CSV table of C-alpha atoms and ligand atoms in Angstrom, one decimal:
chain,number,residue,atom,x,y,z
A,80,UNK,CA,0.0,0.0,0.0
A,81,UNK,CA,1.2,3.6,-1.2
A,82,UNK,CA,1.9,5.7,2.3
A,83,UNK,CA,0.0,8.6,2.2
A,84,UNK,CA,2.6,10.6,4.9
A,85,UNK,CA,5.6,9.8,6.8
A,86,UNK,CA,5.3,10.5,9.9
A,87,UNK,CA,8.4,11.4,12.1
A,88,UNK,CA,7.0,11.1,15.4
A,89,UNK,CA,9.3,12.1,18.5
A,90,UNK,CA,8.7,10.9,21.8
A,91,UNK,CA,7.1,8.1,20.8
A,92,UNK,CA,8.4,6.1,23.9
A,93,UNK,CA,6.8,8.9,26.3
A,94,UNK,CA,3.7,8.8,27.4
A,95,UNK,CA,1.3,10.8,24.7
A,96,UNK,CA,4.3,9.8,22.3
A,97,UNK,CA,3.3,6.2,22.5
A,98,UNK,CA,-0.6,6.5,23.1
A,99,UNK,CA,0.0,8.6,19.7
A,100,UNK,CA,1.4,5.9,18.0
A,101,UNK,CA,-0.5,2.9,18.6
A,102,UNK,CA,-4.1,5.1,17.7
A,103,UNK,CA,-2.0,5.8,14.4
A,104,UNK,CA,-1.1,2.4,13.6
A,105,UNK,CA,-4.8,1.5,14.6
A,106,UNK,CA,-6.7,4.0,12.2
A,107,UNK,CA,-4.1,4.7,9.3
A,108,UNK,CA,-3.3,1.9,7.4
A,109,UNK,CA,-1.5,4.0,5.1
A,110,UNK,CA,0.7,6.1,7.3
A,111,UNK,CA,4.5,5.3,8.0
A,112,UNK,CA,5.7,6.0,11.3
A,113,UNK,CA,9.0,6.7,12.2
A,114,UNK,CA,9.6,6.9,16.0
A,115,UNK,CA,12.9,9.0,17.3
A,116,UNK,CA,13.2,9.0,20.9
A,117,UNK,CA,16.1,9.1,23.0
A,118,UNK,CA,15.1,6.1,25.9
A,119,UNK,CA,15.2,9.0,28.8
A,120,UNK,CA,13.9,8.0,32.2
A,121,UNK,CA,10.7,9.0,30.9
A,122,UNK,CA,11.1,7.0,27.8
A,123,UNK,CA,9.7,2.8,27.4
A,124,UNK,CA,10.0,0.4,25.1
A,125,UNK,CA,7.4,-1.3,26.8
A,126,UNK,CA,5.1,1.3,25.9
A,127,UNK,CA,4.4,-0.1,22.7
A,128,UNK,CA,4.9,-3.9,23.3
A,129,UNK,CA,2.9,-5.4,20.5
A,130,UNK,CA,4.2,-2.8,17.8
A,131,UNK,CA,6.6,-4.6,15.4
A,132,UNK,CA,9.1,-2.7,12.7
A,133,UNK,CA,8.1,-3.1,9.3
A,134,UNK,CA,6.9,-1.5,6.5
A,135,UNK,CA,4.5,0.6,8.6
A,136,UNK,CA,6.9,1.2,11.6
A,137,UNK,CA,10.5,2.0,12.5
A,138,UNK,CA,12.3,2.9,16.1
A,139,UNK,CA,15.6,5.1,16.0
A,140,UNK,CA,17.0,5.5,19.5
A,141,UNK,CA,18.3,9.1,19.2
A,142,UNK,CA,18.7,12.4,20.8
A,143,UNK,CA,16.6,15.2,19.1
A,144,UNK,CA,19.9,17.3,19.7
A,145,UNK,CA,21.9,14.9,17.0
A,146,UNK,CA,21.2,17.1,13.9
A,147,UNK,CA,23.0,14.1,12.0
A,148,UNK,CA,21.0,11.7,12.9
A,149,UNK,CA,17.8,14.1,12.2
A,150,UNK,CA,19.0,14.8,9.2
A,151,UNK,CA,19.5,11.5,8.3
A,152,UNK,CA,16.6,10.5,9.2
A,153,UNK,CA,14.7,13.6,7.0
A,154,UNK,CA,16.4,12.8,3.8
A,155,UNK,CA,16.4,8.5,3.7
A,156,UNK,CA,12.8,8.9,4.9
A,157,UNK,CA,11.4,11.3,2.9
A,158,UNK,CA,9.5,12.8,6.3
A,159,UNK,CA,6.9,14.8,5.1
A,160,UNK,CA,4.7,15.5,8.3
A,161,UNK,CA,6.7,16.0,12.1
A,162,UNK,CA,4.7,15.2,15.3
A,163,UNK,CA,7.0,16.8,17.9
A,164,UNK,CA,6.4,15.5,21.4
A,165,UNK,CA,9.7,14.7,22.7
A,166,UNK,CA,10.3,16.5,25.6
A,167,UNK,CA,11.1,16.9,29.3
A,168,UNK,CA,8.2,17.3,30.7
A,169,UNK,CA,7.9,17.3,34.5
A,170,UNK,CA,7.7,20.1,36.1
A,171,UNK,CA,9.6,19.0,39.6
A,172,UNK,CA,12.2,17.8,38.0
A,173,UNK,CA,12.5,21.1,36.0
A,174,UNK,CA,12.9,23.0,39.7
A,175,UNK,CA,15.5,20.8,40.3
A,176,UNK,CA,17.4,20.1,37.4
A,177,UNK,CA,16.7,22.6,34.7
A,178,UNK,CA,19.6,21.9,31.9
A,179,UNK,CA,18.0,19.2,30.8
A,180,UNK,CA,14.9,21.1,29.9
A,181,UNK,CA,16.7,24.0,28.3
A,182,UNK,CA,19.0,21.3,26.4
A,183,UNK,CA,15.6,19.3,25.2
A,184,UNK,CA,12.8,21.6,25.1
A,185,UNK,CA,14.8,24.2,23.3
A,186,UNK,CA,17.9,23.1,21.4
A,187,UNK,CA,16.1,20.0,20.6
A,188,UNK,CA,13.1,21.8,18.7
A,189,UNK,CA,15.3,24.3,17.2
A,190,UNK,CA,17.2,21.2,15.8
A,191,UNK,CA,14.3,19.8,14.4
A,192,UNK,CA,12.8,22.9,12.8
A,193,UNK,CA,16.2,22.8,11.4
A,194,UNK,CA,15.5,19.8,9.8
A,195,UNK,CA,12.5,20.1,8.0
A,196,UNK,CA,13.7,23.9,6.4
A,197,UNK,CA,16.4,22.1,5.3
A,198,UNK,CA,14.1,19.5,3.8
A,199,UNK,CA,11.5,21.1,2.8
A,200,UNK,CA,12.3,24.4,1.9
A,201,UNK,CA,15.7,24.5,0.5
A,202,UNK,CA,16.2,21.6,-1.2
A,203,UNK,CA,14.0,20.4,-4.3
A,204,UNK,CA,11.3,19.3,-1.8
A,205,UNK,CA,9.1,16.0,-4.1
A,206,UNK,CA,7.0,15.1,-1.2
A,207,UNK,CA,3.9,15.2,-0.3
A,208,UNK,CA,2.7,18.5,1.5
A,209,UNK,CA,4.6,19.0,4.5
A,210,UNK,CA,3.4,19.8,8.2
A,211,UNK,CA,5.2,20.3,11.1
A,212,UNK,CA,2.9,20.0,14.6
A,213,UNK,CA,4.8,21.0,17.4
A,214,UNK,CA,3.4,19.6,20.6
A,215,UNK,CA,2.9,22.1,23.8
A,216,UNK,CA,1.5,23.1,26.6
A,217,UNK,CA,-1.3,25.3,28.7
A,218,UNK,CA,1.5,26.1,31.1
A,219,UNK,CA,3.4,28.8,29.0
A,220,UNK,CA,0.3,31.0,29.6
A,221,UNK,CA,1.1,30.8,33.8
A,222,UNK,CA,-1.8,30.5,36.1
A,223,UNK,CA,-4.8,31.8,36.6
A,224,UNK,CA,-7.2,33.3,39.6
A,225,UNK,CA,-10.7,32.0,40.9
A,226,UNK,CA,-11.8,33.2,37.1
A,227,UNK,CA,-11.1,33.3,33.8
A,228,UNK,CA,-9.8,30.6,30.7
A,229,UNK,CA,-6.5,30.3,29.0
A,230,UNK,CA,-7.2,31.3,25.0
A,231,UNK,CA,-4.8,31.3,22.1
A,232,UNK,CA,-4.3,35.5,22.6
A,233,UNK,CA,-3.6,35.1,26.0
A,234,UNK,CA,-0.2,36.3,26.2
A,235,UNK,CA,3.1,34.3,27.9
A,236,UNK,CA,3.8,34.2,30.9
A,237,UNK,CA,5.5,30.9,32.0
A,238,UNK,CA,6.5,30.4,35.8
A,239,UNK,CA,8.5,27.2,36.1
A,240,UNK,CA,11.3,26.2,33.8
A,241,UNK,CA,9.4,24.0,32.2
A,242,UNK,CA,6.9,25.9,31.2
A,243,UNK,CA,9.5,29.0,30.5
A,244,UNK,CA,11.4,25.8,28.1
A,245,UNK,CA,8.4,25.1,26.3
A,246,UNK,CA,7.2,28.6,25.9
A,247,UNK,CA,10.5,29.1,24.2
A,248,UNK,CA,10.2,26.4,21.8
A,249,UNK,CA,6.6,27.6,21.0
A,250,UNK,CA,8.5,31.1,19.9
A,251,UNK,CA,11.2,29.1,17.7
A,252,UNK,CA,8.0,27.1,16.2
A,253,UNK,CA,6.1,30.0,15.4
A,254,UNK,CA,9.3,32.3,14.5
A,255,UNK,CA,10.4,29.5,11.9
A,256,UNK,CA,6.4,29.6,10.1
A,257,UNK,CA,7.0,33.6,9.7
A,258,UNK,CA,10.3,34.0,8.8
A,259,UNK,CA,10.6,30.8,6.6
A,260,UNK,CA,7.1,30.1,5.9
A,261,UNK,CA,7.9,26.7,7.5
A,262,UNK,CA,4.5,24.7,7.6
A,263,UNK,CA,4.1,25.3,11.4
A,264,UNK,CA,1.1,24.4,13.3
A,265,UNK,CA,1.0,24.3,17.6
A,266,UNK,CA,-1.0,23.1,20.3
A,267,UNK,CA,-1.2,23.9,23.1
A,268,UNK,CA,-2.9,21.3,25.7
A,269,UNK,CA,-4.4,21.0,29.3
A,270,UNK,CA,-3.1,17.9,31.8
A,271,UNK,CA,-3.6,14.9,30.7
A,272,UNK,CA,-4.1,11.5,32.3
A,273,UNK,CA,-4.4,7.7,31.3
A,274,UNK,CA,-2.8,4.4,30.0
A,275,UNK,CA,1.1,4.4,30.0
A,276,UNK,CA,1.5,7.8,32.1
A,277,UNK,CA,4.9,7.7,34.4
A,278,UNK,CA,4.2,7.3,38.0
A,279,UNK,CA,5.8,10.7,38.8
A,280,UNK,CA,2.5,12.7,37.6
A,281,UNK,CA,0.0,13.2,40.3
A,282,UNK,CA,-2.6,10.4,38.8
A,283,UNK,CA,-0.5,7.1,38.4
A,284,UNK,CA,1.4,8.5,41.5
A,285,UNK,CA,-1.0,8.2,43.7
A,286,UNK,CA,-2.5,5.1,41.9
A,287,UNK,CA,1.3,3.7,42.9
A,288,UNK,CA,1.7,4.5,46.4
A,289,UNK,CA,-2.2,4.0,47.5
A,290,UNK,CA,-1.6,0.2,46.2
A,291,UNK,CA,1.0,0.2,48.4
A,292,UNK,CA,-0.1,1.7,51.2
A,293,UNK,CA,2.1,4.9,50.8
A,294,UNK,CA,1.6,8.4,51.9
A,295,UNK,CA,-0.4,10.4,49.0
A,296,UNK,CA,1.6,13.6,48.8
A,297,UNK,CA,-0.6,16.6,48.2
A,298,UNK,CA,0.9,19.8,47.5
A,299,UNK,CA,-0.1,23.0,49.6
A,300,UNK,CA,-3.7,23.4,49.9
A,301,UNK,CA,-4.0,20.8,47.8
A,302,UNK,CA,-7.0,23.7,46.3
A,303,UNK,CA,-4.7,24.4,42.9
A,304,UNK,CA,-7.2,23.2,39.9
A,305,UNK,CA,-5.9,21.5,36.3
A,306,UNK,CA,-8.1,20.9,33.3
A,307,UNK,CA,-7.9,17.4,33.1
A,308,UNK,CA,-8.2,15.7,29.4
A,309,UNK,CA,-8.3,12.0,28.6
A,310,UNK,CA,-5.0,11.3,26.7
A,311,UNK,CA,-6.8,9.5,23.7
A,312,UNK,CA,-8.9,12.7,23.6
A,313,UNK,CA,-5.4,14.7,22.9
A,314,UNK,CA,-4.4,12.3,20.4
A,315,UNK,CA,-7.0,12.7,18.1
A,316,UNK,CA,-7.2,16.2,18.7
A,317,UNK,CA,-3.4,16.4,17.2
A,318,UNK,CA,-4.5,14.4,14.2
A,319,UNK,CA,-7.2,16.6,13.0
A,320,UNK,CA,-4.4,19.0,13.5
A,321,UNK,CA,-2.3,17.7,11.0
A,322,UNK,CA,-5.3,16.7,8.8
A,323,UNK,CA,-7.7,19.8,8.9
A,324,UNK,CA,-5.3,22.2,10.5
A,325,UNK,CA,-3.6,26.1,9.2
A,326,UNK,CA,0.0,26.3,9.1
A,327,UNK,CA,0.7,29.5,11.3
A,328,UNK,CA,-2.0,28.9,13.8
A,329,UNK,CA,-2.0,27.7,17.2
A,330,UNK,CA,-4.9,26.0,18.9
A,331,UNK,CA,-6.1,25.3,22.5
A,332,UNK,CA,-6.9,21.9,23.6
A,333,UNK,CA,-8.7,21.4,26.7
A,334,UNK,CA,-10.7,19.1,28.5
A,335,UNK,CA,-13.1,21.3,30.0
A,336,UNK,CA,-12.8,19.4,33.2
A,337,UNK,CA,-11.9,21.5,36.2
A,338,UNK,CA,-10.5,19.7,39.1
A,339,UNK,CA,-8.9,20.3,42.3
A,340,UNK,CA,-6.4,18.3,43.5
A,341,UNK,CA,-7.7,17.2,46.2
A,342,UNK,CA,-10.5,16.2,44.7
A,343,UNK,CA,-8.7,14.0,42.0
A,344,UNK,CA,-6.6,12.1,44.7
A,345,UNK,CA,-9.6,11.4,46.9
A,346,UNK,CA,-11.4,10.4,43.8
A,347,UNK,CA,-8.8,7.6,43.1
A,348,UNK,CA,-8.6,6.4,46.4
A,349,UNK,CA,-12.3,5.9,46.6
A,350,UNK,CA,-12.3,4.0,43.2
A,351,UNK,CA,-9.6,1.4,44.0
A,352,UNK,CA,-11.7,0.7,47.4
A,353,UNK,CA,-14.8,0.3,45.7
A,354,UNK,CA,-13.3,-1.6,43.3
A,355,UNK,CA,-10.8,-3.9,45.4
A,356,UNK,CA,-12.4,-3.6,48.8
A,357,UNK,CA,-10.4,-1.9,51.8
A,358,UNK,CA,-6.6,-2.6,52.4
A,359,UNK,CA,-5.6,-4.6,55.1
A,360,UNK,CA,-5.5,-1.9,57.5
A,361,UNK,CA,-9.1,-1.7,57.5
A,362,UNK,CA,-8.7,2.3,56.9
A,363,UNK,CA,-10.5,3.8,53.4
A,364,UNK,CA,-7.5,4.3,51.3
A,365,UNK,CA,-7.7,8.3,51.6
A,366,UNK,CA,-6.6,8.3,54.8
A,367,UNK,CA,-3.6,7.7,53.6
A,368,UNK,CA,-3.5,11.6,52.2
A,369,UNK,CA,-0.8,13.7,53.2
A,370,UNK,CA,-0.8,17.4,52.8
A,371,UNK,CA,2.9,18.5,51.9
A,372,UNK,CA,5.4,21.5,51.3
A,373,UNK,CA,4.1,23.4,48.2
A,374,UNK,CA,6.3,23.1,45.1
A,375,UNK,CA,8.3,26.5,44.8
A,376,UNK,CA,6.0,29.1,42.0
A,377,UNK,CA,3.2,26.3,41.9
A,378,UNK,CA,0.4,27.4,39.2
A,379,UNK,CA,-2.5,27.9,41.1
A,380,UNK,CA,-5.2,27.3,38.5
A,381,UNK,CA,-5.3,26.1,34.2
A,382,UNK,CA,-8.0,26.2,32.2
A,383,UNK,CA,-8.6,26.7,28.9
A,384,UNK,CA,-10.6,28.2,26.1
A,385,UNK,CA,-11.3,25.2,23.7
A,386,UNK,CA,-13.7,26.6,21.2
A,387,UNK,CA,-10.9,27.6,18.4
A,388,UNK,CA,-10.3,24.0,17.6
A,389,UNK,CA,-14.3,23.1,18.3
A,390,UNK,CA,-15.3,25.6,15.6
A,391,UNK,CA,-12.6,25.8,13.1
A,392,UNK,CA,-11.8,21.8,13.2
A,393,UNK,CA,-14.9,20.2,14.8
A,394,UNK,CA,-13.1,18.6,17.7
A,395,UNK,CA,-13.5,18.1,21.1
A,396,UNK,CA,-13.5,15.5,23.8
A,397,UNK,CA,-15.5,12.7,23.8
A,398,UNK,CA,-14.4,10.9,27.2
A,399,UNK,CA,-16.2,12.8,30.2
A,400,UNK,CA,-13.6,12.5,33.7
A,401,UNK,CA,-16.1,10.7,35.4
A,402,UNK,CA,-14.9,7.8,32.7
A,403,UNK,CA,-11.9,8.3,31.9
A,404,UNK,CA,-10.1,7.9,35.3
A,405,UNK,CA,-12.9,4.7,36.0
A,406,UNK,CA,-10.9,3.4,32.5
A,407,UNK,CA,-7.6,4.7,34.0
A,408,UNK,CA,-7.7,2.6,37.4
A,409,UNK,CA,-8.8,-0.2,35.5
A,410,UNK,CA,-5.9,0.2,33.2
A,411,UNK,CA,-3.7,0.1,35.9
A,412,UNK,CA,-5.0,-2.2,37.8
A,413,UNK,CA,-4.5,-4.6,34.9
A,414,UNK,CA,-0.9,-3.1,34.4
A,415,UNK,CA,1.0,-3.2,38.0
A,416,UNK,CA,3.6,-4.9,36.3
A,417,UNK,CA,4.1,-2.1,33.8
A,418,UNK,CA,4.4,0.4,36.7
A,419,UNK,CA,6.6,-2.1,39.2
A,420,UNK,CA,9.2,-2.7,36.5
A,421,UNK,CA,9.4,1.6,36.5
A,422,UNK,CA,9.4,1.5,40.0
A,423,UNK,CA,12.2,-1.0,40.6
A,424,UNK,CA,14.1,0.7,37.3
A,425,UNK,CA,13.8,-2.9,35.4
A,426,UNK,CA,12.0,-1.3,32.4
A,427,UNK,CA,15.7,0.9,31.2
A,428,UNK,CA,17.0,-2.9,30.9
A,429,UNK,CA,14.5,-3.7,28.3
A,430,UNK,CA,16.4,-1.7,25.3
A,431,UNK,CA,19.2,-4.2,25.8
A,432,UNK,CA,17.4,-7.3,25.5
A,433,UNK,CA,15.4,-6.0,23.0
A,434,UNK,CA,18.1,-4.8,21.0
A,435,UNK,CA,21.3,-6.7,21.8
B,141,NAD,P1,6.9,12.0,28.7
B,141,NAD,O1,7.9,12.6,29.7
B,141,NAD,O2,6.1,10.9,29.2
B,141,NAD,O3,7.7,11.5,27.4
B,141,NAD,C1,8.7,12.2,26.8
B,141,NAD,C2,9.4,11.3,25.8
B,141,NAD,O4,10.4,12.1,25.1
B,141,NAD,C3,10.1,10.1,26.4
B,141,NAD,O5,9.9,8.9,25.7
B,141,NAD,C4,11.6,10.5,26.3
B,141,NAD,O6,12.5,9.4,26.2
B,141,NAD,C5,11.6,11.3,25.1
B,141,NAD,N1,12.8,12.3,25.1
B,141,NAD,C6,13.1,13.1,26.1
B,141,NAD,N2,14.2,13.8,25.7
B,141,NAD,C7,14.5,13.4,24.5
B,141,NAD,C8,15.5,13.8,23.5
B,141,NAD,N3,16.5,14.7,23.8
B,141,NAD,N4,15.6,13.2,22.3
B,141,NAD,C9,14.6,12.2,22.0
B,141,NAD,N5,13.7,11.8,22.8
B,141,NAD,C10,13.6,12.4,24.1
B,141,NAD,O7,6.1,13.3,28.2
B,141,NAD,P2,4.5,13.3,27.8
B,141,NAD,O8,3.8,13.6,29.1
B,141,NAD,O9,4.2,12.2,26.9
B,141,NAD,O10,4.5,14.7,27.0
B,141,NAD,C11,4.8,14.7,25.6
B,141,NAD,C12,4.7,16.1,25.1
B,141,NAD,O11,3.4,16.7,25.3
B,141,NAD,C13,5.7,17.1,25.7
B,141,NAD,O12,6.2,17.9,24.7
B,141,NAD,C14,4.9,17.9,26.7
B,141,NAD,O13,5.4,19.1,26.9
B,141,NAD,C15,3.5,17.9,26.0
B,141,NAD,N6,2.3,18.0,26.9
B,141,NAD,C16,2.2,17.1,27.9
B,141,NAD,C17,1.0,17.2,28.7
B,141,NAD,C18,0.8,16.2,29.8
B,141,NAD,O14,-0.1,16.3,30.6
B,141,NAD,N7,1.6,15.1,30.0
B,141,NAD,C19,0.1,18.2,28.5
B,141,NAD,C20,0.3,19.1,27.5
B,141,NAD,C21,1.4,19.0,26.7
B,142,TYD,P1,1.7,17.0,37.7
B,142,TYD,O1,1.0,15.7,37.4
B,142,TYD,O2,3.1,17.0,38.1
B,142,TYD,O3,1.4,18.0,36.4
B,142,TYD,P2,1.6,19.6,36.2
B,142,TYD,O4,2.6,20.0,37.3
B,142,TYD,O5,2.2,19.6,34.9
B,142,TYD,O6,0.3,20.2,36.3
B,142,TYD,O7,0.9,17.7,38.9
B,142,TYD,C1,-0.5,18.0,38.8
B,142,TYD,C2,-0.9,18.7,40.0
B,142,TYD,O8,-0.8,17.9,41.2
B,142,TYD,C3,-0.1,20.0,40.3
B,142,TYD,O9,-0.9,21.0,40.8
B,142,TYD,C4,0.9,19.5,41.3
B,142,TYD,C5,0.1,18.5,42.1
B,142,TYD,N1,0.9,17.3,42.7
B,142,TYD,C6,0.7,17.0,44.0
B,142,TYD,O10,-0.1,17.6,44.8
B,142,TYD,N2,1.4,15.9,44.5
B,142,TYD,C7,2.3,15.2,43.8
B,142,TYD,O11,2.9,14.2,44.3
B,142,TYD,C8,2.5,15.6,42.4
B,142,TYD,C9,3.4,14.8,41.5
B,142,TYD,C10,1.7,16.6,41.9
């Protein structure tokens, strides 16, 4: 079968990467997906157990830094559409360990942009026409009060390095559509949560440590709110991006799901009970909820303005919360493995049997 684009996906080892991937090699028969991502921490092969290299598929274990290797990759490929997810993406760490966020989130996108001008634009391009999506976040717009929602004019105004890391790769995105005309599209999206998500983020987290009768760790107040969107709800979103989208524009994606915190952790806890019983201590699961030192310049509120991509695209989500995390406990209740090989670090020894 004729592929009708070649994707170069990045981050396809990450969370969203790899939910990304496998809904692609689901619905698109005739789309070629190659997958660049560097095996970080964050980054498992495991991920997309089940997914075979072929025709329709191919891994490259690279840094998005190595502009040989992208390069490569561009011209033996014939990429003609980018879906840019790799990243480093948690915020704590990014309060503790920023280089790696300035290294990734910037010099890796400017490497890629990089890429595709040299592909696309200066060379005798024969493809088919290009796109480049670059993958981002609600957080470069900072927080908000009691009031208000996050549109595509609202201006910058980041507050962690991650969010200050992304916001700049966002500028280099958009800078490269006007200056180059580079076929630039960006979104820009709220929390997400579901299958494959490391155990760091508040959900799978507290999943984790309530299974093993851990302390839940809850920020502050535990009072700051997140839009919370199903992940298979930002994955399609993406793809209508690329399919139905307009190079230059950015677009909001939201789940129009306003949560506190504290409500999403008691939520869980009250979930697994009902759905395993209590633990052996005979205590309901949120008891085990800890209020903790607030992370330094935490956002105190995201939400977002979805309608641009409702109106001008006809999506939005289809999986309510209420659902979602119901299929996301399940999920991980039918995965502990997946999350005790992260826990116990076996999953980074994975690449080595696989690829020996
Ligand atoms: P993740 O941390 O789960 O995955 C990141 C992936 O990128 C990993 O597979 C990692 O190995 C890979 N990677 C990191 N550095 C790399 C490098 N230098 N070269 C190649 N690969 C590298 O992240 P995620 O939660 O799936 O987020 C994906 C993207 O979506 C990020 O750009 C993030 O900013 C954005 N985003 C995430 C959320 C969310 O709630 N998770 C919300 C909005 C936007
Ligand atoms: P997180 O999943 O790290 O995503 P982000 O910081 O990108 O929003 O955190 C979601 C919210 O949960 C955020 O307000 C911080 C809070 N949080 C906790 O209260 N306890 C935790 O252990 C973690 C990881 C997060």
């Amino acid at each position: 079968m004729k592929n009708l684009r070649t994707l170069l996906v990045t981050g396809g080892c990450g969370f969203i990467g790899a939910n990304f991937v496998r809904l692609l090699l689901k619905q698109y028969p005739e789309y070629r997906v190659i997958n660049i991502d560097k095996l970080t921490y964050a980054g498992n092969l495991r991920n997309l157990d089940g997914i075979e290299e072929g025709e329709r598929y191919r891994f490259v274990k690279a840094d998005i830094c190595d502009s040989e290797t992208i390069e490569r990759i561009f011209s033996e490929e014939l990429v003609d559409t980018v879906v840019h997810f790799a990243a480093e993406s948690h915020v704590d760490r990014s309060i503790t360990g920023p280089a790696a966020f300035i290294q990734t989130n910037i010099i890796g996108t400017f490497t890629l942009l990089e890429a595709a001008r040299k592909s696309w634009l200066t060379g005798d391009w024969k493809g088919a026409e290009p796109c480049f999506l670059h993958v981002s976040t609600d957080e470069v717009y900072g927080s908000l009060g009691e009031t208000g929602l996050f549109s595509e004019t609202t201006p910058f105004d980041p507050r962690s390095p991650y969010s200050a890391s992304k916001a700049s790769s966002d500028h280099l995105a958009s800078a490269y559509f006007h200056t180059y005309g580079l076929p630039v599209r960006i979104t820009n999206c709220s929390n997400n949560y579901g299958p494959y998500q490391f155990p760091e983020k508040l959900i799978p987290l507290i999943f984790n440590n309530s299974m093993k009768a851990k302390s839940l760790p809850v920020y502050g107040d535990g009072k700051n709110v997140r839009d919370w969107l199903f992940v298979l709800d930002h994955c399609e979103a993406i793809l209508e991006v690329v399919r139905k989208g307009k190079n230059g524009e950015c677009y909001n994606i939201g789940g129009n799901n306003e949560k506190q915190n504290i409500e999403v952790v008691t939520l869980i806890c009250d979930i697994i009970d009902k759905k395993l019983g209590l633990p052996e201590s005979g205590e309901p699961r949120r008891s085990l909820i800890t209020f903790v030192k607030d992370r330094l310049g935490h956002d105190r509120r995201y939400a977002i303005d979805a309608s641009k991509i409702k109106n001008q695209i006809g999506w939005q989500p289809k999986v309510q919360f209420a659902e979602g995390i119901e299929k996301t406990v399940d999920w991980y209740l039918a995965n502990q493995q997946w999350v005790n090989e992260i826990v116990d670090g076996s999953y980074q020894d994975y690449y080595q049997k696989m690829y020996q």
